[in-house]
Coordinates of C-alpha atoms and ligand atoms in Angstrom, one line a residue:
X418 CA -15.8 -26.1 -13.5
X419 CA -15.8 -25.3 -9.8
X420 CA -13.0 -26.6 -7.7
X421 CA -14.0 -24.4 -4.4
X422 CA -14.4 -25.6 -1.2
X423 CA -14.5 -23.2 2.2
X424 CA -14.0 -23.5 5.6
X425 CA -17.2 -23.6 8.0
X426 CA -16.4 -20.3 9.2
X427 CA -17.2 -18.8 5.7
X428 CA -20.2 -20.9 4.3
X429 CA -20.4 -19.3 0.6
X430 CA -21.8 -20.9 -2.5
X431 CA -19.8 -20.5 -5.2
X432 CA -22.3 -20.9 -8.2
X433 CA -20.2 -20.2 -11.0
X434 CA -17.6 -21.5 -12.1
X435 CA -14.7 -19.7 -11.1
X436 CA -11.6 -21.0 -12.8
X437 CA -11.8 -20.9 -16.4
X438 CA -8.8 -22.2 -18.5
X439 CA -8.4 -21.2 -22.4
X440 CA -5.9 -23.8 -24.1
X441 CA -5.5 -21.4 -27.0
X442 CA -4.1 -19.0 -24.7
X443 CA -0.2 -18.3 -24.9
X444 CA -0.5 -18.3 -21.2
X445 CA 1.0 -21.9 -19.3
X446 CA -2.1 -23.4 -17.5
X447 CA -0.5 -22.6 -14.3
X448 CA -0.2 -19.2 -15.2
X449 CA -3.8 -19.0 -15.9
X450 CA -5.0 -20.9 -12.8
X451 CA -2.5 -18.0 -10.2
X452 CA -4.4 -15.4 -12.7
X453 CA -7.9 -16.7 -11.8
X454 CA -7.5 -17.6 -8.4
X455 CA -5.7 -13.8 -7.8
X456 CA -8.4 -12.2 -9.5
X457 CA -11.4 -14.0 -7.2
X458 CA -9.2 -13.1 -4.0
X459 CA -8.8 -9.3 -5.0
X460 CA -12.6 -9.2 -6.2
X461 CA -13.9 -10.3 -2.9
X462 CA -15.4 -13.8 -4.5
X463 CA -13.7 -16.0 -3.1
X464 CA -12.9 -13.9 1.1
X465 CA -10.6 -14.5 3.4
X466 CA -10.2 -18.4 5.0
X467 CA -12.2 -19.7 2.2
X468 CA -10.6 -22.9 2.0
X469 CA -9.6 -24.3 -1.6
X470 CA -10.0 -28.1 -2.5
X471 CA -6.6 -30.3 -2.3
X472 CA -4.3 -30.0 -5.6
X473 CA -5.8 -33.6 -6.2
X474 CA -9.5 -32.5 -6.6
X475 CA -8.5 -29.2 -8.2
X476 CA -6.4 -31.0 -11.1
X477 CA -9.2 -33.0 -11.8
X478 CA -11.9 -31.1 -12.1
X479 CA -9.9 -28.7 -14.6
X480 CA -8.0 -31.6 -16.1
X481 CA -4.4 -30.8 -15.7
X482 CA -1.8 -32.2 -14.3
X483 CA -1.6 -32.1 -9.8
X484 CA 1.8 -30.5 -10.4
X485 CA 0.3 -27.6 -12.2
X486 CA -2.0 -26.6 -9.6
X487 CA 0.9 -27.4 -6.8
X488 CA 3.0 -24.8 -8.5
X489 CA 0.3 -22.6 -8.8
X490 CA -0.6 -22.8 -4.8
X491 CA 3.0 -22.3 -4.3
X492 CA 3.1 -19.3 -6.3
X493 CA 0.3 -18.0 -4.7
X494 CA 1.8 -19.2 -1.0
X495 CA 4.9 -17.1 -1.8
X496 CA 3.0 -13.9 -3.0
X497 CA 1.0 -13.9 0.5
X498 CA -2.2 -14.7 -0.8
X499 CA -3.1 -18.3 0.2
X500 CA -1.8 -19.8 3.8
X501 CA -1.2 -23.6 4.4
X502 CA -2.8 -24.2 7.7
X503 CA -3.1 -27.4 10.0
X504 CA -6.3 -29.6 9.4
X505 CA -7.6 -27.3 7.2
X506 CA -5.3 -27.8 3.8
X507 CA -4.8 -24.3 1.8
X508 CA -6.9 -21.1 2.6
X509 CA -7.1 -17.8 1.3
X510 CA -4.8 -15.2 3.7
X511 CA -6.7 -13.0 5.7
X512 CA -4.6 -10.1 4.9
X513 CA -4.5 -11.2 1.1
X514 CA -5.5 -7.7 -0.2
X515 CA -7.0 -4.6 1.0
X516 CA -9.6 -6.0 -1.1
X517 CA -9.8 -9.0 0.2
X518 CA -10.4 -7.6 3.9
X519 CA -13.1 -5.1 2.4
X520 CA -14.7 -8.7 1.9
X521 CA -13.9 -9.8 5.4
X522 CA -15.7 -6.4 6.6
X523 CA -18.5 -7.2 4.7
X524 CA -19.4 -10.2 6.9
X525 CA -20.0 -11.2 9.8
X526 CA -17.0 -11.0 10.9
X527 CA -16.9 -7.4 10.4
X528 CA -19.3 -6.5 13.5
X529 CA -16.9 -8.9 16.0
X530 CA -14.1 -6.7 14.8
X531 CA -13.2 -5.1 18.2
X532 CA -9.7 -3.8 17.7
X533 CA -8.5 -2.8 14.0
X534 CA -4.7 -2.5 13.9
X535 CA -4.6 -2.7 9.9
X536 CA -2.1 -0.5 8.9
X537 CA -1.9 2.9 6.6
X538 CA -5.1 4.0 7.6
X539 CA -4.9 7.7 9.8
X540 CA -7.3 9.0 12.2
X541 CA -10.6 9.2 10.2
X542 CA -13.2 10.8 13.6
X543 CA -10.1 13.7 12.9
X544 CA -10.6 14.3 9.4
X545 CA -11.3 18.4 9.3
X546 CA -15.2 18.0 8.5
X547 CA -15.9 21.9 9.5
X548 CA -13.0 22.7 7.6
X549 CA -13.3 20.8 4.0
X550 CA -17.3 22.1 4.3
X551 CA -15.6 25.3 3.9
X552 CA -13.9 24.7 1.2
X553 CA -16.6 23.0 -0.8
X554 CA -18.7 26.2 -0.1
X555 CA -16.1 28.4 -1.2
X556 CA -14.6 26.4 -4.3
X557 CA -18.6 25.8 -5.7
X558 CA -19.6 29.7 -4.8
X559 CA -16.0 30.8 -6.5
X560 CA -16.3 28.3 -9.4
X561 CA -17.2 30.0 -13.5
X562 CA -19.7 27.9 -15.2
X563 CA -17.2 28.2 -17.8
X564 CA -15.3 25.9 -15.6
X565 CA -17.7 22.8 -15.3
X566 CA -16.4 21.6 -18.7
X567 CA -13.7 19.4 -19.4
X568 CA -10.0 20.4 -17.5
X569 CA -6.2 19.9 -18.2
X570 CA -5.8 16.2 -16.9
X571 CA -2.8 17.3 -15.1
X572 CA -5.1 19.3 -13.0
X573 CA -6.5 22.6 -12.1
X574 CA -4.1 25.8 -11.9
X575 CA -5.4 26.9 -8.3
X576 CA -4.2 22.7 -6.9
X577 CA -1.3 22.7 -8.9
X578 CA 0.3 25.9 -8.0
X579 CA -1.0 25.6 -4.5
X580 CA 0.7 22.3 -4.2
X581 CA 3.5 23.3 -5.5
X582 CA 4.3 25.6 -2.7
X583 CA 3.3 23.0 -0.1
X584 CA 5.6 20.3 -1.0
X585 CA 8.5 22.7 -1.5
X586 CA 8.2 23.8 2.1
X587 CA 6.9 20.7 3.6
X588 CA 9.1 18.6 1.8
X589 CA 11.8 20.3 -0.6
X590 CA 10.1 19.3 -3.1
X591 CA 11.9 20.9 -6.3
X592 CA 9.0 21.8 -8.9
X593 CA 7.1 24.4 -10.3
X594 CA 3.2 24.2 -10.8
X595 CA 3.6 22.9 -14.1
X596 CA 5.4 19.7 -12.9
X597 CA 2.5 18.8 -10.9
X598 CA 0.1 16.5 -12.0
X599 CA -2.9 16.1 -9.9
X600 CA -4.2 12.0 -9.8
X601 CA -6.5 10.0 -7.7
X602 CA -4.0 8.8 -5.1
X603 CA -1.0 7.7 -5.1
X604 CA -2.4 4.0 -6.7
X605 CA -3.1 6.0 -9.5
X606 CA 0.0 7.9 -9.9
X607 CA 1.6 4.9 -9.9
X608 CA -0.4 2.9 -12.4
X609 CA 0.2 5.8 -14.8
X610 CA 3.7 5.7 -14.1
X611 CA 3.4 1.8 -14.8
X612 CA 1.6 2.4 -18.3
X613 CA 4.6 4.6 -19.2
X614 CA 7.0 2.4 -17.9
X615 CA 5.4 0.0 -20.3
X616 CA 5.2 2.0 -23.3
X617 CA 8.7 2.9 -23.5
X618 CA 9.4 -1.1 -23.4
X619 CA 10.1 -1.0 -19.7
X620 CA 8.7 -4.7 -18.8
X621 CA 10.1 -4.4 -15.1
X622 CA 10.7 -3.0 -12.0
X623 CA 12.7 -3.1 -9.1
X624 CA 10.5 -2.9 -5.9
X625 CA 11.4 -2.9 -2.1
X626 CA 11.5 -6.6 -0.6
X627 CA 9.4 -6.3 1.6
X628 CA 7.2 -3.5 0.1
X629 CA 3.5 -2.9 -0.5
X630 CA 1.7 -5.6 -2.0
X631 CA -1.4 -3.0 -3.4
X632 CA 1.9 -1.4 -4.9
X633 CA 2.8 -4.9 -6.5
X634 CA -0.9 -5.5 -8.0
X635 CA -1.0 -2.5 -9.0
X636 CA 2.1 -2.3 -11.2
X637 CA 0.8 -5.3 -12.9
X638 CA -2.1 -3.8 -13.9
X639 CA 0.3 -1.2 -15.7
X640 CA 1.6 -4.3 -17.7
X641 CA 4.9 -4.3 -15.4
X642 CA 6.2 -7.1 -13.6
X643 CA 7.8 -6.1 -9.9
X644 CA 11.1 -7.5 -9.4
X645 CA 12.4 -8.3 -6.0
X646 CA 15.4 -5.6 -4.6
X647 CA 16.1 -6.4 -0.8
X648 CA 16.0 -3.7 2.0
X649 CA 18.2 -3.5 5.0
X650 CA 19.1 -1.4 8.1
X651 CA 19.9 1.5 5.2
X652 CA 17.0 1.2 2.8
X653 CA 17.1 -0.6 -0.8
X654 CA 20.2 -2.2 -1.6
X655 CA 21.5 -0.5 -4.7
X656 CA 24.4 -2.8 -5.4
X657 CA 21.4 -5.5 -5.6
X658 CA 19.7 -3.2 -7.8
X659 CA 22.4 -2.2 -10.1
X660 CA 23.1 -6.5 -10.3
X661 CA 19.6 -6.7 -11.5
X662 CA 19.6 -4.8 -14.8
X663 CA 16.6 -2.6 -14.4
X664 CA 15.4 0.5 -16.1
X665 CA 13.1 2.0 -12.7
X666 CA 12.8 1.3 -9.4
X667 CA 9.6 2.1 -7.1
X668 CA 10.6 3.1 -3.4
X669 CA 9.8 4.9 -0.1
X670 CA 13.2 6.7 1.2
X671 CA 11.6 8.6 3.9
X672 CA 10.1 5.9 5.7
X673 CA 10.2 2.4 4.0
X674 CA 7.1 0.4 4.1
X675 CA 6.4 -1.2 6.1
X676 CA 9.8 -1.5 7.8
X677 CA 10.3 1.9 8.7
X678 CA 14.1 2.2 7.6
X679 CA 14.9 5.5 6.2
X680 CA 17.2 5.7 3.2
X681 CA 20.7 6.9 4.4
X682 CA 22.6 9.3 2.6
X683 CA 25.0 7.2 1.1
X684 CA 22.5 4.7 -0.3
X685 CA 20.8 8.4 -1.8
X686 CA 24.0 9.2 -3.5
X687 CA 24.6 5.8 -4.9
X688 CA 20.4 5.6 -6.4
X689 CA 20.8 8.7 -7.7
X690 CA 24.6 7.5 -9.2
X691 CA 22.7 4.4 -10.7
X692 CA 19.5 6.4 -12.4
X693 CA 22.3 8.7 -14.1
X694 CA 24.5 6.1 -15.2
X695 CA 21.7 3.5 -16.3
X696 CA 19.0 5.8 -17.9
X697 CA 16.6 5.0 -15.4
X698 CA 13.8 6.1 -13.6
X699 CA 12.7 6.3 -10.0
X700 CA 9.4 6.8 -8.4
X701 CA 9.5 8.2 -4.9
X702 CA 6.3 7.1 -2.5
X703 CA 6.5 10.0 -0.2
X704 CA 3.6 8.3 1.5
X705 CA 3.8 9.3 5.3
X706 CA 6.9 11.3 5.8
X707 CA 4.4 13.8 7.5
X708 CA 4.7 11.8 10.8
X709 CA 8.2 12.0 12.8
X710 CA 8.8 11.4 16.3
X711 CA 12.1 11.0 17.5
X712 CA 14.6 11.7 14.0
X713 CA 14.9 14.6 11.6
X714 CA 13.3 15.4 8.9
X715 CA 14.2 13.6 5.5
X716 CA 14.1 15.9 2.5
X717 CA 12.5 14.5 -0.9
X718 CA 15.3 12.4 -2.7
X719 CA 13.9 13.7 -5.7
X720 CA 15.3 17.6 -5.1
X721 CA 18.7 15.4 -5.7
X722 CA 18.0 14.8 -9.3
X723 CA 14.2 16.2 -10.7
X724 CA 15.0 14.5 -14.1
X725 CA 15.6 11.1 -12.7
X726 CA 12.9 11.0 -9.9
X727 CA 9.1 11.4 -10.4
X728 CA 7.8 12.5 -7.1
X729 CA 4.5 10.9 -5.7
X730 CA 2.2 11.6 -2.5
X731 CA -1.4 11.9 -1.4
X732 CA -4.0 13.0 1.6
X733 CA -5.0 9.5 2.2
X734 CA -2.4 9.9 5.4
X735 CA -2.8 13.1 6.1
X736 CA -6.5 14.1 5.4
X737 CA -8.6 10.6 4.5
X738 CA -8.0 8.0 1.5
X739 CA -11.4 8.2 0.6
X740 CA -11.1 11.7 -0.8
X741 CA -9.0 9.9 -3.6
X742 CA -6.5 13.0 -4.0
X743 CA -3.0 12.7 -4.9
X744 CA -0.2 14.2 -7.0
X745 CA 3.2 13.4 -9.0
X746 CA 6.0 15.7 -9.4
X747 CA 6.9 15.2 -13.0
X748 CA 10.0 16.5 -15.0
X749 CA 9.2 17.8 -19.0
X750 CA 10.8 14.2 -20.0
X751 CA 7.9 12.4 -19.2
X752 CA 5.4 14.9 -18.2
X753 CA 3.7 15.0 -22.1
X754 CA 3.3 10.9 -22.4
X755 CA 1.8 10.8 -18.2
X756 CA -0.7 13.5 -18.9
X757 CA -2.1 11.6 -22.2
X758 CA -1.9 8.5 -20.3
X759 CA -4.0 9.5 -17.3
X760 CA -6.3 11.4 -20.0
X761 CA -7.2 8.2 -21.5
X762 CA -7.9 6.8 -17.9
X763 CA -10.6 8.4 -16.7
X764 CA -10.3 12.6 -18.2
X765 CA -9.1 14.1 -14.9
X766 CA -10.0 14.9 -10.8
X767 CA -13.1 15.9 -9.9
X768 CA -12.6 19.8 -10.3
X769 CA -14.5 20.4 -7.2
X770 CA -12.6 18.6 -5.0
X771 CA -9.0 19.7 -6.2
X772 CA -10.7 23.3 -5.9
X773 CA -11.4 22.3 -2.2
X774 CA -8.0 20.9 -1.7
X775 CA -6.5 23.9 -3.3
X776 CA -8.4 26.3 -0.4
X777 CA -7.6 24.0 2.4
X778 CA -4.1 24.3 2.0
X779 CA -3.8 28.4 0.7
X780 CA -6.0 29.2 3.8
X781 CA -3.4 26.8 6.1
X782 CA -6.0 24.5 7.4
X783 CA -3.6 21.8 6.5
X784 CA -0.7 22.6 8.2
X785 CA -2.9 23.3 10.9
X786 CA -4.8 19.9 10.8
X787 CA -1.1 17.9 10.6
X788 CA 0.3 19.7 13.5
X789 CA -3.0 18.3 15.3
X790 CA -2.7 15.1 14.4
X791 CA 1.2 14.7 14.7
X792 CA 0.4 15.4 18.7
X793 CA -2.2 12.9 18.3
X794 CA 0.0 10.0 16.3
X795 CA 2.7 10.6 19.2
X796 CA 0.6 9.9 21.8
X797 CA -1.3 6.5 20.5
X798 CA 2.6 5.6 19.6
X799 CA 3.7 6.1 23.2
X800 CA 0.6 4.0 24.0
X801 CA 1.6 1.2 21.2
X802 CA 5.4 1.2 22.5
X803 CA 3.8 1.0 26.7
X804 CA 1.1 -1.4 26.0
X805 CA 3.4 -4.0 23.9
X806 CA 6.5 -3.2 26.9
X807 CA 3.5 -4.5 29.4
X808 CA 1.9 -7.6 27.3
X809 CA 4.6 -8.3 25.1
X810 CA 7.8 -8.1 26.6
X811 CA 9.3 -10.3 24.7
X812 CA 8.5 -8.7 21.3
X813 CA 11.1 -6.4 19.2
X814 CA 9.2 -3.2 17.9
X815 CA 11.0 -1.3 14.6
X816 CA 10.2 1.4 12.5
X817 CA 8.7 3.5 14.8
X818 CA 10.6 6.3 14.4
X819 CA 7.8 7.8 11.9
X820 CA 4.8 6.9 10.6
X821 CA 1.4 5.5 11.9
X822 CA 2.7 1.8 12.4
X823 CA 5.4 -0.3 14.0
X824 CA 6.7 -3.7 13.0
X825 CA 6.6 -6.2 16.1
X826 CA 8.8 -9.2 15.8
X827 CA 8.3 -12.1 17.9
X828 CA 10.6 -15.0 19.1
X829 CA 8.7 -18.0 17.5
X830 CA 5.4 -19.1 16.4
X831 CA 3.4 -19.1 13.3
X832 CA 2.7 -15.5 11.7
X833 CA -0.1 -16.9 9.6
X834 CA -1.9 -19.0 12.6
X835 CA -1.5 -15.6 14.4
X836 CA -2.8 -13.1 12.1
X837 CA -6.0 -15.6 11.4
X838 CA -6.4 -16.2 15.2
X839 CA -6.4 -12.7 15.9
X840 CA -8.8 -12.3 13.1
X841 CA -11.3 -14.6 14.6
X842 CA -10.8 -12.7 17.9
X843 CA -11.7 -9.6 16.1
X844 CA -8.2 -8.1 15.8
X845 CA -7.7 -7.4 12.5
X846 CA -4.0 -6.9 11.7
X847 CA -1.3 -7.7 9.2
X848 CA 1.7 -10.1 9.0
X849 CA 5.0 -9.0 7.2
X850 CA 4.8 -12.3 5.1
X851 CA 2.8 -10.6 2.5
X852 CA 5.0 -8.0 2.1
X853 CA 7.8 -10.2 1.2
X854 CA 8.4 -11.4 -2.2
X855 CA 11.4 -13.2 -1.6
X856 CA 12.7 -12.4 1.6
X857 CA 12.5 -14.1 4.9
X858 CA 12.2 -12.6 8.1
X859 CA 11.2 -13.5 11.9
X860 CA 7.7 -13.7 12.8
X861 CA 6.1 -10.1 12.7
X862 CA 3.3 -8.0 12.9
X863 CA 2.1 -4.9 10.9
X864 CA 0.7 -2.8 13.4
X865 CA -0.9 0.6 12.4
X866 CA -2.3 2.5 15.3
X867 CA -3.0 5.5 13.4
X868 CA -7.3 5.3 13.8
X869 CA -7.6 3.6 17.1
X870 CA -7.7 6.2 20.3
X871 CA -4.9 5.4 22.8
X872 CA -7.2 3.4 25.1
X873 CA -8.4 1.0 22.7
X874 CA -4.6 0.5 21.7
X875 CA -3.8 -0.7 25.0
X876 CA -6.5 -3.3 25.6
X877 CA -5.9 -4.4 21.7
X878 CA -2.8 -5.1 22.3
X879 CA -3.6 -7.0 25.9
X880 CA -6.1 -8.7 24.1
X881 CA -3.6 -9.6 21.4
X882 CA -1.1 -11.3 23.4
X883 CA -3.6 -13.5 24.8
X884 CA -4.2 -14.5 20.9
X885 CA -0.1 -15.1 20.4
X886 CA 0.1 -17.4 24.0
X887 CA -2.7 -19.7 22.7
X888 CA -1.7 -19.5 18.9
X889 CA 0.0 -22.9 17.6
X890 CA 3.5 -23.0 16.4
X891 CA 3.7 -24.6 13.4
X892 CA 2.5 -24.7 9.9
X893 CA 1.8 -27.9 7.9
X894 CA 1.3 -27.5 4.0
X895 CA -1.5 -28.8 1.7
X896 CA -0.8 -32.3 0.4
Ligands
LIG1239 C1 3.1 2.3 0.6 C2 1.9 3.2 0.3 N1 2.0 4.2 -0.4 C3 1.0 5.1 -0.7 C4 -0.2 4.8 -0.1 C5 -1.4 5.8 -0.4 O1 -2.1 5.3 -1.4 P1 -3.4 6.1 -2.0 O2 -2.9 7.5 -2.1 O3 -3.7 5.5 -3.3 O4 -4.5 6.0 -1.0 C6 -0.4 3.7 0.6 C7 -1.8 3.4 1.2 O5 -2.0 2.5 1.9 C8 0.7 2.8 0.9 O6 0.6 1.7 1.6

């Protein structure tokens, strides 16, 4: 059965059928449809704007009841996925998934994009080319054929002990090289940490509301359903996350994401307080404490309490996300069950490129490569805060005391209308709405500024406000 229809911007044939219910399944039917209809969005099948037909036609071509697939759209509203949009019923978000917008890229539309503001990506014309060559060379020349077999799934010696050092004097990181366990990324890291979440019967987790969405999908993944914790000017609320029960909570105390709060000391204390007196577990995203402009540095939370917090960060900030390299900080507790885990996932990093890493860092070509760039990130945010005092002066920019993006808050209008206008004007950018699970907020934009030189960020963001004057106001939902 196919119950797709898409907008005239995005004329796709969708030949098979792409929702498929199974009335044996212990699943509710509405569960099934939000699973189908997630999966097609984060595979790319069904991209951004494609419209979907009207509850009406959709219940009837599966054969369930209109409320069903109502309550499945609104699910699927809430989660940020689909937007209700005048004239044009429901439509798949443009900023649905990272996924999603590789789809986006791979269209059309992808060679109008003139200014790409989408956040947590760095500067990638910086990445150290001459630099990681090096390190190739030297790792492949240094490397014992006895060495090309199968490794330790935690990772190689030379990465582990080297990165030990680094993030005990970049970031007080309390560990040894045996805590370390090298992974691909921090999504990775974190669907290993969701797998042993679920094999110790841990079915939930507290998350930051807002907080990353990729985070969100990728939890489930692990077999863990996210559970809303709000954020304010202090970082996670922990009364609110004592209230809910939980046995872990993911977070990012350094810089939260995307709103840029840092995690006072007082909320620190009480976390840690709660993970001692609850038996639970928290996962630190250390994800781009690197860049600071105008604040002190924020040591790792998990120094505070190394059996309570696993420690996670990557290069995809610092050096490029497609290198795929990452690290957790893991205390003897859970360190056996994690290794096994990511063993069963796919053996271990490629050994090559944690050999590079491992040489890019002993020889100081990192620390050399982030003082670079943090002069670089401070200049394209001078040009971010300017260019939206000039065009728009009537926006509120947060969170730009570290980082590569700011949060810009306008008076009125409708974020969704926005985000897809800008889209179609080739700005590609993010709304806060799907970061939020269940809170509300005024209309904002995501903005990272991270990969776009400081020129380009002023006349995006001219060409941006023109995009927010014409944008209409309001939203109408599907009927
Ligand atoms: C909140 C957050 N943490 C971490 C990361 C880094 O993820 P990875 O290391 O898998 O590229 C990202 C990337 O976008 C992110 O948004």
């Amino acid at each position: 059965m196919s119950s797709w229809s898409t907008s005239p911007s995005s004329p796709q044939r969708f030949g098979a059928p792409l929702i498929e219910l199974d009335p044996g399944s212990d699943e509710t039917l509405q569960r099934q449809i939000e699973a189908e209809l997630r999966q097609a969005i984060r595979s790319g099948r069904l991209v951004p704007l494609s419209r979907l037909a009207s509850t009406r036609t959709m219940a009837a071509d599966l054969g369930v009841s209109r409320g069903t697939v109502a309550a499945a759209y609104d699910q699927l509203l809430a989660e940020g996925y689909l937007i209700a949009r005048r004239g044009s019923g429901t439509v798949v978000s443009p900023t649905a998934s990272s996924i999603a917008m590789s789809a986006v890229r791979a269209t059309a539309a992808e060679s109008l994009l003139k200014f790409d503001f989408r956040p947590s990506v760095p500067d990638l014309a910086s990445f150290p080319r001459a630099a990681w060559m090096r390190s190739i060379r030297t790792a492949l020349h240094a490397l014992p054929d006895s060495e090309l077999g199968y490794i330790d799934p935690a990772g190689t010696d030379a990465l582990r002990n080297a990165l030990a050092r680094h993030l005990a004097v970049n970031r007080g990181v309390a560990c040894v090289a045996d805590d370390v366990m090298v992974v691909n990324g921090f999504a990775q890291g974190l669907s290993v940490f969701s797998h042993a979440l679920s094999a110790r019967g841990v079915t939930q987790v507290g998350m930051e509301d807002p907080g990353s969405f990729s985070s969100r999908d990728v939890i489930r993944t692990g077999g863990v359903e996210p559970v809303a914790i709000p954020v304010d000017g202090e970082g996670i609320d922990v009364d609110a996350l004592a209230r809910a029960r939980l046995r872990a909570v993911l977070i990012t105390p350094a810089h939260q994401y995307p709103l840029g709060v840092v995690l006072s000391p007082q909320r620190r204390q009480a976390l840690i307080a709660w993970a001692r007196n609850t038996d639970s577990l928290i996962l630190e995203d250390d994800y781009d404490e690197q860049y600071r402009y105008d604040r002190k540095p924020v040591g790792a939370l998990q120094a505070l309490a190394p059996d309570r917090v696993v420690y996670a960060g990557s290069v995809s900030k610092t050096l490029a996300p497609a290198l795929r390299l990452g690290w957790l900080v893991v205390g003897p507790d859970l360190r056996r069950e994690m290794t096994v885990i990511r063993k069963h996932l796919d053996c271990s990093t490629p050994t090559l490129d944690q050999l590079a890493l491992a040489d890019l860092i002993e020889r100081g070509d990192l620390d050399r490569h982030l003082r670079r760039t943090r002069k670089l990130y401070a200049q394209r945010r001078r040009a971010l805060v300017d260019a939206c005092a000039r065009y728009l002066p009537e926006a509120t920019l947060s969170g730009i005391a570290g980082g590569l993006h700011a949060v810009v808050s306008l008076p009125d209008g409708d974020e969704d209308e926005i985000v897809a206008a800008a889209l179609r004007a080739g700005i590609s950018l993010t709304g806060l709405r799907p970061f939020a699970i269940e809170s509300t907020h005024p209309v904002s934009l995501v903005l990272g500024y991270g990969n776009l030189p400081a020129a380009r960020i002023d006349s995006g963001i001219a060409a941006l406000a023109t995009v927010i004057a014409r944008a209409p106001t309001v939203s109408v939902t599907d009927s």
